[in-house]
Short mmCIF file of C-alpha atoms (C1' of nucleotides) in Angstrom, two decimals:
data_model
loop_
_atom_site.label_atom_id
_atom_site.label_comp_id
_atom_site.label_asym_id
_atom_site.label_seq_id
_atom_site.Cartn_x
_atom_site.Cartn_y
_atom_site.Cartn_z
CA MET A 1 13.38 12.61 -35.93
CA ASP A 2 11.36 9.25 -34.31
CA ARG A 3 12.02 8.90 -30.22
CA ILE A 4 14.42 5.69 -29.45
CA LEU A 5 13.56 4.44 -25.65
CA SER A 6 15.65 4.97 -22.47
CA SER A 7 17.26 1.09 -22.93
CA ASP A 8 18.21 1.44 -27.17
CA VAL A 9 20.12 4.61 -26.29
CA LYS A 10 22.99 2.22 -25.81
CA SER A 11 23.14 0.61 -29.65
CA HIS A 12 22.75 4.51 -30.42
CA VAL A 13 26.20 4.96 -30.43
CA GLY A 14 27.60 7.02 -32.04
CA SER A 15 24.57 8.49 -33.77
CA THR A 16 22.17 11.39 -32.58
CA VAL A 17 19.39 10.26 -31.31
CA HIS A 18 15.85 12.07 -29.71
CA ILE A 19 15.04 11.22 -26.62
CA GLU A 20 11.29 12.39 -24.89
CA GLY A 21 10.24 11.96 -21.28
CA TRP A 22 10.21 13.61 -18.05
CA LEU A 23 12.84 15.79 -16.00
CA HIS A 24 13.29 13.11 -12.97
CA LYS A 25 17.14 14.16 -11.79
CA LYS A 26 19.04 17.58 -12.45
CA ARG A 27 22.85 17.49 -10.95
CA MET A 28 24.32 20.80 -12.06
CA LEU A 29 28.74 21.05 -11.12
CA GLY A 30 28.85 23.75 -12.92
CA GLY A 31 30.14 23.74 -15.94
CA LEU A 32 28.96 20.02 -16.36
CA THR A 33 25.19 19.57 -15.63
CA PHE A 34 24.15 16.11 -15.24
CA ILE A 35 19.66 15.30 -16.00
CA ASN A 36 18.43 11.79 -16.18
CA VAL A 37 15.38 11.61 -18.21
CA ARG A 38 12.66 9.19 -17.94
CA ASP A 39 10.62 7.29 -20.02
CA ARG A 40 8.67 3.63 -19.98
CA ARG A 41 11.40 1.89 -20.18
CA GLY A 42 14.05 3.71 -17.16
CA LEU A 43 16.48 5.81 -17.79
CA VAL A 44 18.94 7.97 -19.78
CA GLN A 45 21.43 10.14 -18.88
CA VAL A 46 21.42 13.22 -20.10
CA VAL A 47 24.85 15.52 -20.18
CA LEU A 48 24.47 19.03 -21.38
CA GLN A 49 27.63 21.86 -21.14
CA ASP A 50 25.99 24.30 -23.18
CA LYS A 51 25.09 27.32 -20.62
CA ASP A 52 22.05 28.39 -22.76
CA GLU A 53 20.59 24.65 -22.99
CA VAL A 54 21.35 24.67 -19.15
CA GLU A 55 19.88 27.77 -18.21
CA LYS A 56 16.50 26.55 -20.14
CA LEU A 57 16.26 24.11 -16.78
CA ARG A 58 16.35 27.12 -14.24
CA GLY A 59 12.64 26.91 -12.85
CA MET A 60 11.44 24.03 -13.66
CA GLN A 61 10.90 21.32 -11.14
CA ILE A 62 10.76 17.39 -11.62
CA GLY A 63 8.30 16.44 -13.13
CA THR A 64 8.74 18.51 -15.95
CA VAL A 65 8.41 16.48 -19.92
CA LEU A 66 11.69 17.11 -22.58
CA ALA A 67 12.61 16.04 -25.46
CA VAL A 68 16.39 15.55 -25.85
CA ASP A 69 18.06 15.38 -28.76
CA GLY A 70 21.68 13.94 -28.72
CA THR A 71 24.48 12.69 -29.43
CA VAL A 72 25.17 9.18 -28.00
CA LYS A 73 28.44 8.35 -26.38
CA ASP A 74 29.91 5.18 -25.43
CA GLU A 75 30.40 6.08 -21.65
CA PRO A 76 31.61 3.35 -18.87
CA ARG A 77 30.91 5.93 -16.24
CA ALA A 78 27.14 7.05 -17.22
CA PRO A 79 24.91 3.99 -16.33
CA GLY A 80 23.34 1.99 -18.81
CA GLY A 81 27.07 3.09 -20.19
CA ALA A 82 26.58 5.14 -22.42
CA GLU A 83 24.89 8.64 -22.11
CA LEU A 84 23.58 11.98 -24.78
CA HIS A 85 25.89 14.67 -25.43
CA ASP A 86 25.71 18.19 -27.35
CA ALA A 87 22.21 17.49 -26.27
CA LYS A 88 19.26 20.43 -28.01
CA LEU A 89 16.85 20.69 -25.34
CA GLU A 90 12.98 21.17 -25.51
CA VAL A 91 10.77 21.76 -22.77
CA LEU A 92 7.57 20.08 -24.03
CA VAL A 93 5.03 20.71 -21.15
CA PRO A 94 7.14 23.14 -18.54
CA VAL A 95 6.80 22.28 -14.13
CA THR A 96 7.69 25.18 -12.13
CA ASP A 97 5.55 23.86 -8.87
CA GLU A 98 7.76 22.39 -6.32
CA PRO A 99 6.66 18.62 -6.57
CA PRO A 100 5.55 17.86 -2.77
CA ILE A 101 7.77 14.96 -2.64
CA GLU A 102 10.73 13.60 -4.03
CA ILE A 103 10.72 11.27 -6.52
CA ASP A 104 13.88 9.88 -7.40
CA LYS A 105 14.50 8.23 -3.84
CA PRO A 106 12.82 5.20 -2.32
CA ILE A 107 9.81 5.96 -1.40
CA GLN A 108 8.85 5.30 2.58
CA HIS A 109 6.26 3.21 3.53
CA LYS A 110 6.34 3.24 7.06
CA ALA A 111 3.00 2.82 8.61
CA GLU A 112 2.47 6.11 10.46
CA ASN A 113 3.14 7.36 6.35
CA LEU A 114 1.03 5.06 4.84
CA ASP A 115 -1.32 8.14 4.54
CA THR A 116 1.08 11.04 3.16
CA LEU A 117 2.05 7.93 0.81
CA PHE A 118 -1.25 7.39 -1.30
CA GLU A 119 -2.40 11.10 -0.87
CA TYR A 120 0.44 11.83 -3.90
CA ARG A 121 -0.04 8.21 -4.73
CA VAL A 122 -0.20 10.33 -8.06
CA LEU A 123 3.20 11.73 -7.22
CA ASN A 124 4.75 8.74 -5.86
CA VAL A 125 3.28 5.76 -8.60
CA ARG A 126 6.77 8.14 -10.86
CA ASN A 127 9.67 7.22 -8.78
CA LEU A 128 11.06 3.73 -10.34
CA GLN A 129 10.50 1.53 -6.76
CA GLU A 130 6.92 1.86 -6.34
CA GLN A 131 6.84 1.63 -10.04
CA LYS A 132 8.05 -1.86 -9.72
CA ILE A 133 5.18 -3.22 -6.80
CA PHE A 134 2.32 -2.37 -10.17
CA LYS A 135 4.43 -3.95 -12.75
CA LEU A 136 4.76 -7.18 -10.25
CA ARG A 137 1.42 -7.06 -9.63
CA SER A 138 0.39 -7.11 -13.65
CA GLN A 139 2.60 -9.75 -14.17
CA LEU A 140 0.98 -11.79 -11.60
CA THR A 141 -2.12 -11.69 -12.33
CA ARG A 142 -0.56 -12.39 -16.40
CA TYR A 143 0.73 -15.44 -15.19
CA ILE A 144 -2.46 -16.49 -13.71
CA ARG A 145 -4.55 -16.39 -16.32
CA GLU A 146 -1.47 -18.49 -18.28
CA PHE A 147 -1.94 -21.15 -16.07
CA LEU A 148 -6.12 -20.69 -16.06
CA ASP A 149 -6.14 -20.54 -19.75
CA GLN A 150 -3.45 -23.99 -20.48
CA HIS A 151 -6.29 -25.77 -18.49
CA GLU A 152 -9.44 -24.69 -20.13
CA PHE A 153 -11.36 -21.58 -18.23
CA VAL A 154 -13.16 -19.09 -19.83
CA GLU A 155 -12.35 -15.55 -18.62
CA ILE A 156 -15.94 -14.12 -17.81
CA ASP A 157 -17.26 -10.15 -16.43
CA THR A 158 -20.20 -10.84 -14.04
CA PRO A 159 -21.91 -7.97 -12.92
CA LYS A 160 -21.35 -5.14 -9.63
CA PHE A 161 -24.49 -3.99 -8.82
CA LEU A 162 -26.67 -6.08 -7.73
CA ALA A 163 -30.68 -6.21 -7.13
CA GLY A 164 -30.33 -6.83 -2.37
CA ALA A 165 -28.54 -9.21 -0.53
CA THR A 166 -27.71 -12.01 -1.55
CA GLU A 167 -24.52 -14.35 0.27
CA GLY A 168 -24.64 -13.07 4.27
CA GLY A 169 -21.75 -12.34 5.40
CA ALA A 170 -19.78 -9.44 4.75
CA GLU A 171 -21.67 -5.77 5.01
CA VAL A 172 -22.46 -4.54 1.72
CA PHE A 173 -23.20 -1.59 0.28
CA LYS A 174 -26.55 0.25 -0.68
CA LEU A 175 -26.97 2.07 -3.01
CA ASP A 176 -30.17 4.05 -5.12
CA TYR A 177 -30.41 2.06 -8.07
CA PHE A 178 -32.60 4.29 -10.89
CA GLY A 179 -35.53 3.86 -7.38
CA LYS A 180 -34.80 0.19 -6.62
CA GLU A 181 -31.80 -0.26 -3.21
CA ALA A 182 -28.98 -1.67 -5.37
CA THR A 183 -26.25 -3.75 -3.30
CA LEU A 184 -22.88 -3.98 -4.47
CA ALA A 185 -21.01 -7.03 -5.34
CA GLN A 186 -19.91 -8.67 -2.59
CA SER A 187 -18.01 -11.46 -4.25
CA PRO A 188 -19.12 -13.00 -8.37
CA GLN A 189 -20.53 -16.45 -6.58
CA PHE A 190 -23.48 -16.88 -7.70
CA TYR A 191 -22.01 -15.44 -11.22
CA LYS A 192 -19.65 -17.94 -11.18
CA GLN A 193 -21.28 -20.55 -10.19
CA ILE A 194 -24.38 -19.77 -12.58
CA MET A 195 -21.42 -19.35 -15.38
CA VAL A 196 -20.37 -23.45 -14.65
CA GLY A 197 -23.20 -24.55 -16.00
CA ALA A 198 -22.15 -23.73 -19.33
CA TYR A 199 -18.62 -23.67 -18.97
CA GLU A 200 -17.79 -25.95 -16.79
CA ARG A 201 -14.33 -23.70 -15.92
CA VAL A 202 -14.61 -20.11 -15.23
CA TYR A 203 -12.67 -17.20 -13.26
CA GLU A 204 -12.99 -13.51 -12.86
CA ILE A 205 -10.61 -11.04 -12.07
CA GLY A 206 -12.16 -8.22 -10.66
CA HIS A 207 -13.36 -5.75 -8.04
CA SER A 208 -15.33 -6.98 -5.38
CA TYR A 209 -17.36 -4.11 -2.76
CA ARG A 210 -17.67 -4.79 1.52
CA ALA A 211 -18.46 -2.70 3.51
CA GLU A 212 -17.20 -3.23 6.85
CA PRO A 213 -15.71 -1.60 8.84
CA SER A 214 -12.42 -3.09 9.43
CA ALA A 215 -9.46 -1.17 10.16
CA THR A 216 -6.24 -3.14 9.75
CA THR A 217 -3.37 -3.93 7.47
CA ARG A 218 -4.85 -6.72 5.23
CA HIS A 219 -8.53 -4.70 4.21
CA LEU A 220 -10.57 -2.90 1.58
CA THR A 221 -13.49 -1.62 0.93
CA GLU A 222 -12.58 -1.87 -2.37
CA LEU A 223 -10.94 -6.00 -3.56
CA THR A 224 -9.40 -7.48 -6.84
CA MET A 225 -10.57 -10.60 -6.38
CA LEU A 226 -9.93 -13.62 -7.95
CA ASP A 227 -12.51 -15.53 -8.54
CA ILE A 228 -13.02 -19.46 -9.75
CA GLU A 229 -15.01 -22.10 -9.88
CA MET A 230 -15.36 -25.56 -11.41
CA GLY A 231 -18.01 -28.43 -13.08
CA PHE A 232 -17.60 -31.87 -12.66
CA VAL A 233 -14.64 -32.40 -9.16
CA SER A 234 -14.48 -35.81 -8.12
CA GLY A 235 -13.98 -34.26 -4.64
CA HIS A 236 -13.18 -30.81 -2.54
CA ASP A 237 -9.04 -32.11 -3.67
CA GLU A 238 -9.46 -31.51 -6.92
CA VAL A 239 -9.84 -27.95 -6.25
CA LEU A 240 -7.25 -27.68 -3.62
CA ASP A 241 -4.73 -28.77 -6.14
CA MET A 242 -5.77 -26.63 -8.28
CA VAL A 243 -5.51 -23.61 -6.43
CA GLY A 244 -2.56 -24.59 -5.04
CA ASP A 245 -0.65 -25.23 -8.66
CA MET A 246 -1.43 -22.37 -10.03
CA THR A 247 -0.64 -20.24 -6.84
CA GLN A 248 2.65 -21.78 -7.42
CA TYR A 249 2.82 -21.56 -10.83
CA ALA A 250 2.59 -17.59 -10.60
CA LEU A 251 5.03 -17.42 -8.73
CA LYS A 252 7.37 -19.77 -9.61
CA LYS A 253 7.16 -17.57 -12.59
CA VAL A 254 7.39 -14.14 -10.94
CA TYR A 255 10.67 -15.34 -9.18
CA GLU A 256 12.36 -16.88 -12.55
CA GLU A 257 11.47 -14.06 -14.58
CA HIS A 258 11.50 -11.11 -12.97
CA GLY A 259 13.98 -12.24 -9.97
CA ASP A 260 16.87 -9.31 -9.31
CA THR A 261 12.98 -6.78 -9.10
CA LEU A 262 11.66 -8.70 -6.41
CA LYS A 263 15.50 -8.44 -4.01
CA SER A 264 15.66 -4.94 -4.82
CA LEU A 265 12.40 -4.70 -3.28
CA ASN A 266 13.91 -7.18 -0.30
CA ALA A 267 11.04 -9.50 -0.79
CA PRO A 268 11.92 -13.18 0.86
CA GLU A 269 13.13 -15.54 -0.74
CA LEU A 270 10.68 -18.31 -2.29
CA LYS A 271 9.92 -21.44 -0.93
CA LEU A 272 7.49 -23.54 -2.62
CA PRO A 273 6.81 -27.45 -1.38
CA GLU A 274 9.62 -30.43 -2.80
CA GLY A 275 6.68 -32.09 -4.79
CA GLY A 276 4.48 -28.72 -5.09
CA LYS A 277 2.06 -30.22 -2.83
CA ILE A 278 1.10 -27.98 -0.56
CA PRO A 279 0.91 -29.19 3.13
CA ARG A 280 -2.38 -28.92 5.01
CA PHE A 281 -3.54 -29.08 8.29
CA THR A 282 -7.35 -29.26 10.20
CA ILE A 283 -8.95 -26.23 11.76
CA ALA A 284 -9.24 -28.71 14.67
CA GLN A 285 -5.39 -29.71 14.16
CA ILE A 286 -3.75 -26.24 13.59
CA HIS A 287 -6.48 -25.05 16.83
CA ASP A 288 -4.44 -28.01 18.93
CA MET A 289 -0.98 -27.09 17.53
CA TYR A 290 -1.45 -24.17 18.99
CA THR A 291 -3.41 -24.24 22.10
CA LYS A 292 -0.15 -26.35 22.85
CA ALA A 293 2.15 -24.20 22.00
CA THR A 294 0.94 -20.69 23.48
CA GLY A 295 -0.92 -22.02 26.29
CA THR A 296 -4.10 -20.14 24.24
CA ASP A 297 -7.03 -21.85 23.94
CA THR A 298 -8.69 -21.71 21.04
CA THR A 299 -10.64 -24.76 20.48
CA LYS A 300 -14.06 -23.39 20.85
CA GLU A 301 -13.22 -21.23 17.96
CA LYS A 302 -14.78 -21.99 14.22
CA ASP A 303 -12.22 -19.70 12.30
CA LEU A 304 -8.40 -19.43 12.56
CA THR A 305 -7.54 -16.20 14.80
CA PRO A 306 -5.11 -13.89 12.56
CA ASP A 307 -2.66 -14.92 15.31
CA GLU A 308 -3.49 -18.53 14.01
CA GLU A 309 -2.37 -17.97 10.34
CA ARG A 310 0.90 -16.87 11.57
CA PHE A 311 1.83 -19.39 13.84
CA ILE A 312 0.85 -22.52 11.10
CA SER A 313 2.11 -20.69 8.27
CA GLU A 314 5.53 -19.61 10.75
CA HIS A 315 5.25 -23.99 10.80
CA ALA A 316 4.90 -24.44 7.53
CA LEU A 317 8.38 -23.04 6.32
CA LYS A 318 9.91 -24.03 9.31
CA GLU A 319 8.84 -27.64 9.53
CA LEU A 320 8.57 -28.23 5.51
CA GLY A 321 9.66 -25.64 3.47
CA SER A 322 7.02 -24.18 1.95
CA ASP A 323 5.60 -20.56 2.21
CA LEU A 324 0.87 -21.57 1.67
CA VAL A 325 -0.24 -23.93 3.61
CA PHE A 326 -3.64 -24.65 3.26
CA ALA A 327 -6.20 -25.18 6.27
CA THR A 328 -9.20 -27.87 5.98
CA GLU A 329 -12.10 -29.35 7.33
CA PHE A 330 -13.63 -25.50 8.72
CA PRO A 331 -16.48 -27.30 10.96
CA ILE A 332 -19.57 -27.32 10.43
CA GLU A 333 -20.74 -24.21 12.16
CA ALA A 334 -18.97 -21.81 9.98
CA ALA A 335 -20.99 -23.78 6.95
CA LYS A 336 -22.18 -21.01 4.63
CA PHE A 337 -26.15 -22.14 3.21
CA TYR A 338 -24.28 -22.54 -0.41
CA HIS A 339 -21.64 -24.84 1.35
CA LYS A 340 -20.97 -28.39 0.83
CA VAL A 341 -20.67 -29.71 4.32
CA ASP A 342 -20.14 -33.43 4.85
CA THR A 343 -22.25 -34.00 8.46
CA GLU A 344 -20.78 -37.88 9.59
CA LYS A 345 -17.78 -36.27 9.82
CA GLY A 346 -19.35 -32.47 11.15
CA ILE A 347 -16.99 -30.53 8.10
CA THR A 348 -17.43 -27.86 5.97
CA MET A 349 -15.69 -28.89 2.85
CA TRP A 350 -13.29 -25.67 2.92
CA ALA A 351 -10.22 -24.96 3.03
CA ASP A 352 -8.52 -21.40 3.02
CA LEU A 353 -5.02 -21.14 1.44
CA LEU A 354 -2.77 -19.35 3.24
CA PHE A 355 0.67 -17.10 2.86
CA ARG A 356 2.73 -16.14 4.38
CA GLY A 357 0.45 -15.22 7.43
CA LEU A 358 -1.87 -14.61 5.70
CA GLU A 359 -5.44 -16.26 4.54
CA LEU A 360 -5.05 -15.44 0.89
CA ALA A 361 -7.23 -17.47 -0.59
CA THR A 362 -11.04 -19.82 0.65
CA CYS A 363 -11.66 -22.38 -1.94
CA PRO A 364 -14.89 -24.47 -0.78
CA LEU A 365 -17.01 -27.05 -2.34
CA ARG A 366 -20.23 -25.76 -3.05
CA GLU A 367 -23.39 -27.97 -2.52
CA ASN A 368 -24.18 -29.01 -6.25
CA ASN A 369 -28.17 -30.34 -5.62
CA TYR A 370 -30.96 -27.86 -5.80
CA GLN A 371 -33.82 -29.65 -3.56
CA LYS A 372 -30.82 -29.08 -0.12
CA MET A 373 -29.68 -26.06 -1.85
CA VAL A 374 -33.47 -24.48 -0.46
CA GLU A 375 -33.26 -26.43 2.24
CA GLN A 376 -30.26 -25.11 3.42
CA MET A 377 -31.05 -21.08 2.92
CA THR A 378 -34.76 -21.60 3.87
CA LYS A 379 -32.85 -23.04 7.05
CA ALA A 380 -30.46 -20.35 7.23
CA GLY A 381 -33.55 -17.87 7.27
CA LEU A 382 -32.93 -16.57 3.52
CA ASP A 383 -35.74 -16.08 0.85
CA VAL A 384 -35.84 -18.62 -1.56
CA ASN A 385 -38.03 -16.14 -3.87
CA HIS A 386 -36.50 -13.38 -2.98
CA GLU A 387 -34.95 -11.91 -6.00
CA GLY A 388 -31.82 -12.04 -5.33
CA PHE A 389 -31.71 -15.90 -5.10
CA LYS A 390 -34.19 -16.82 -7.82
CA TYR A 391 -31.80 -17.29 -11.17
CA TYR A 392 -29.24 -18.45 -8.99
CA LEU A 393 -31.00 -21.30 -7.86
CA GLN A 394 -32.65 -21.63 -11.40
CA ALA A 395 -28.89 -23.24 -12.38
CA PHE A 396 -29.33 -25.20 -9.98
CA LYS A 397 -32.67 -26.47 -10.74
CA TYR A 398 -31.94 -27.14 -13.87
CA GLY A 399 -28.25 -28.66 -13.69
CA LEU A 400 -24.82 -27.81 -12.22
CA PRO A 401 -22.79 -30.73 -11.44
CA GLN A 402 -20.42 -30.94 -8.45
CA HIS A 403 -18.63 -28.26 -8.21
CA GLY A 404 -15.96 -26.10 -5.74
CA GLY A 405 -13.62 -22.40 -6.39
CA CYS A 406 -12.08 -19.99 -5.04
CA GLY A 407 -11.89 -16.15 -3.92
CA PHE A 408 -8.73 -14.84 -4.21
CA GLY A 409 -6.92 -11.96 -3.15
CA ILE A 410 -5.05 -10.54 -5.83
CA ASP A 411 -4.68 -7.28 -3.18
CA ARG A 412 -3.42 -10.13 -0.41
CA LEU A 413 -0.57 -11.75 -2.89
CA VAL A 414 0.49 -9.30 -4.43
CA GLU A 415 1.09 -7.69 -0.46
CA LYS A 416 2.84 -11.21 0.47
CA THR A 417 4.81 -11.99 -2.12
CA ILE A 418 7.22 -8.34 -2.40
CA GLY A 419 6.81 -8.81 1.43
CA LEU A 420 4.98 -5.42 2.14
CA ALA A 421 3.13 -4.84 5.71
CA ASN A 422 -0.51 -3.45 4.31
CA VAL A 423 -2.17 -4.88 1.31
CA LYS A 424 -2.93 -0.94 0.48
CA GLU A 425 0.60 -0.21 -0.37
CA ALA A 426 -0.37 -3.23 -3.05
CA THR A 427 -2.90 -1.07 -4.21
CA LEU A 428 -2.40 1.95 -6.82
CA PHE A 429 -5.82 3.93 -5.21
CA PRO A 430 -7.12 2.07 -2.35
CA ARG A 431 -10.10 3.24 -0.90
CA ASP A 432 -10.16 2.16 2.97
CA ILE A 433 -12.73 2.87 4.85
CA ASN A 434 -10.92 6.37 5.16
CA ARG A 435 -10.48 6.98 1.97
CA LEU A 436 -12.69 7.59 -1.32
CA THR A 437 -9.75 10.08 -3.26
CA PRO A 438 -7.18 10.15 -4.44
"C1'" G B 1 -18.19 -2.17 16.23
"C1'" G B 2 -14.16 -2.15 20.73
"C1'" G B 3 -8.95 -1.28 22.41
"C1'" C B 4 -4.63 0.58 22.66
"C1'" U B 5 -1.72 4.47 20.29
"C1'" C B 6 0.53 9.05 16.62
"C1'" G B 7 -0.29 14.51 15.21
"C1'" U B 8 6.30 19.44 14.79
"C1'" A B 9 8.29 23.60 7.97
"C1'" G B 10 6.71 20.72 1.14
"C1'" U B 11 8.58 15.26 3.32
"C1'" G B 12 10.90 12.66 7.49
"C1'" A B 13 12.62 13.19 11.69
"C1'" A B 14 14.59 15.27 17.05
"C1'" G B 15 12.85 17.93 21.61
"C1'" A B 16 9.09 15.60 27.48
"C1'" G B 17 8.03 22.15 32.12
"C1'" G B 18 11.76 27.71 31.23
"C1'" C B 19 18.76 26.34 27.70
"C1'" C B 20 12.63 27.19 21.81
"C1'" U B 21 13.83 33.76 19.06
"C1'" A B 22 12.26 25.31 18.01
"C1'" U B 23 16.84 21.43 15.89
"C1'" C B 24 18.59 18.42 11.73
"C1'" A B 25 18.54 16.28 7.00
"C1'" C B 26 16.64 15.65 2.04
"C1'" G B 27 13.71 19.33 -1.41
"C1'" C B 28 13.58 24.59 -2.08
"C1'" C B 29 15.83 29.56 -3.89
"C1'" U B 30 20.56 32.22 -4.88
"C1'" C B 31 26.24 32.12 -5.61
"C1'" C B 32 30.29 28.76 -6.46
"C1'" C B 33 32.29 23.92 -8.69
"C1'" U B 34 33.85 19.55 -15.45
"C1'" G B 35 32.37 12.79 -14.38
"C1'" U B 36 28.06 13.86 -11.01
"C1'" C B 37 24.77 9.05 -10.28
"C1'" A B 38 22.39 10.02 -1.86
"C1'" C B 39 27.05 14.67 -5.32
"C1'" G B 40 30.30 18.10 -2.80
"C1'" G B 41 31.04 23.85 -0.48
"C1'" A B 42 28.58 28.79 0.73
"C1'" G B 43 24.59 31.50 1.88
"C1'" G B 44 19.27 32.19 2.21
"C1'" A B 45 13.77 31.72 2.09
"C1'" G B 46 9.90 27.85 3.94
"C1'" A B 47 6.38 25.87 11.33
"C1'" U B 48 0.01 30.71 14.18
"C1'" C B 49 4.20 22.78 17.07
"C1'" G B 50 -3.46 18.81 14.40
"C1'" C B 51 -7.93 22.30 16.17
"C1'" C B 52 -9.85 24.26 20.64
"C1'" G B 53 -10.32 25.25 26.49
"C1'" G B 54 -7.79 23.87 30.71
"C1'" U B 55 -3.50 23.66 34.63
"C1'" U B 56 0.44 27.21 35.65
"C1'" C B 57 4.84 33.06 36.36
"C1'" G B 58 5.79 30.15 32.52
"C1'" A B 59 3.01 25.06 27.32
"C1'" A B 60 5.55 22.31 21.10
"C1'" U B 61 6.21 19.63 25.95
"C1'" C B 62 1.02 18.37 31.15
"C1'" C B 63 -5.32 17.71 31.38
"C1'" G B 64 -9.74 17.85 28.99
"C1'" G B 65 -12.33 18.16 24.42
"C1'" U B 66 -12.46 17.95 19.83
"C1'" C B 67 -10.62 16.31 13.74
"C1'" G B 68 -7.28 13.71 11.89
"C1'" G B 69 -4.58 9.55 10.86
"C1'" G B 70 -2.17 4.28 12.69
"C1'" C B 71 -2.28 -0.77 15.14
"C1'" C B 72 -4.48 -4.56 17.21
"C1'" C B 73 -9.59 -7.65 17.59
"C1'" G B 74 -14.15 -8.44 15.45
"C1'" C B 75 -15.09 -9.41 10.06
"C1'" C B 76 -13.03 -11.36 5.99
"C1'" A B 77 -9.67 -11.84 -0.13
#
RNA sequence: GGGCUCGUAGUGAAGAGGCCUAUCACGCCUCCCUGUCACGGAGGAGAUCGCCGGUUCGAAUCCGGUCGGGCCCGCCA
């Protein structure tokens, strides 16, 4: 008999069906035993009355892989409105070791117990609540791809092994590459800019590696970044509008299509700005507002403090009804060599997109003039002939239009969409400063 | 890298000098139970209180060290 899935049981009332899955829960009431069998669609309740069938489950722990043949009966008292009767069990893979954690109840996500969460990740991904997180993650990235495809972006894949240090900023992992020193990419930035020279619009969803010794709720050493780059932009606004539209598209869609799931995970209600225009504040404005509101002077800072990120997000939500807000016009001192700067205004054409209090994306406009790039790199003390730079610079030498894009944290997007407290909770197998397993 | 915190059965928690021969809940084992869905009931097993040293008549509890977590800051997605 062919296997049917849990969600199809209801439509087979009266007939005998064959299901396969994991033993998820047993409830033994003496002459009557209920078991739940889990498959990729969910759970099926099976009722056992035959003592010999119940006896097959003796010593079988949660996780035992079962095949069940039974007659589907309409039953309003059963979850899903139907259940299997007169069941014949076959143990396909017996499990006799008691699992170290319980997987049929919501898994605790308290900060002090996150270590246990990840230590038993292999098992807790079988928990239905836990599974919702990573399904939502898959759906969010699908909607992002959908939007980008609609806007003629080409998905690319770029190498993660690099020759030597490149962008500067975050610390890089160094490793031995057949006797040469290599680094792990901290972002695909150079490659996506190079690819603007081919397709104008490109994106990549891939891993980036940061050797920052950061032990916070928002850092991973291996993170999933969405990197976007688009050429022939009229200016910084066009980049911000595109990133803003994409983010809103993905969020709106996930709330529309999976609102129930989000609700069951206690996700916050989604608040997007009327008319779709994400509010913008300059860094100077935010420093000013924060200093006035709190009495802590941040006006000398070149970046926002984490508390300022929370502050301006709260302001945008309360006053402007938006979960999203752009922090724009970073001071010129914060500029990196590849940023486009406005020397007259003394600003960098760089904005951060904040979502529910957290930096979600960095969205700069790039310097695209070859001579200026060489000047800015030299000024930054970089060797333009280094093999980590020379191929990158070829793209500029042979013509790149004005372009910009973003580096966008997928892990953080999932975290904040669901309302989790730590980016690691949104990551299946997180890598941080003290965790390299599972 | 700096600061602050926390380590007690498999899991989550209580105990804060003697009441501890360490308590509770879930899970596990045995038995009872025909509509459970956090099933219920009776009984049982399971912990050198992270580790090392010290103070004390007496340490899970106080002190020092050490190892392992967590949170915040810096930095960043």
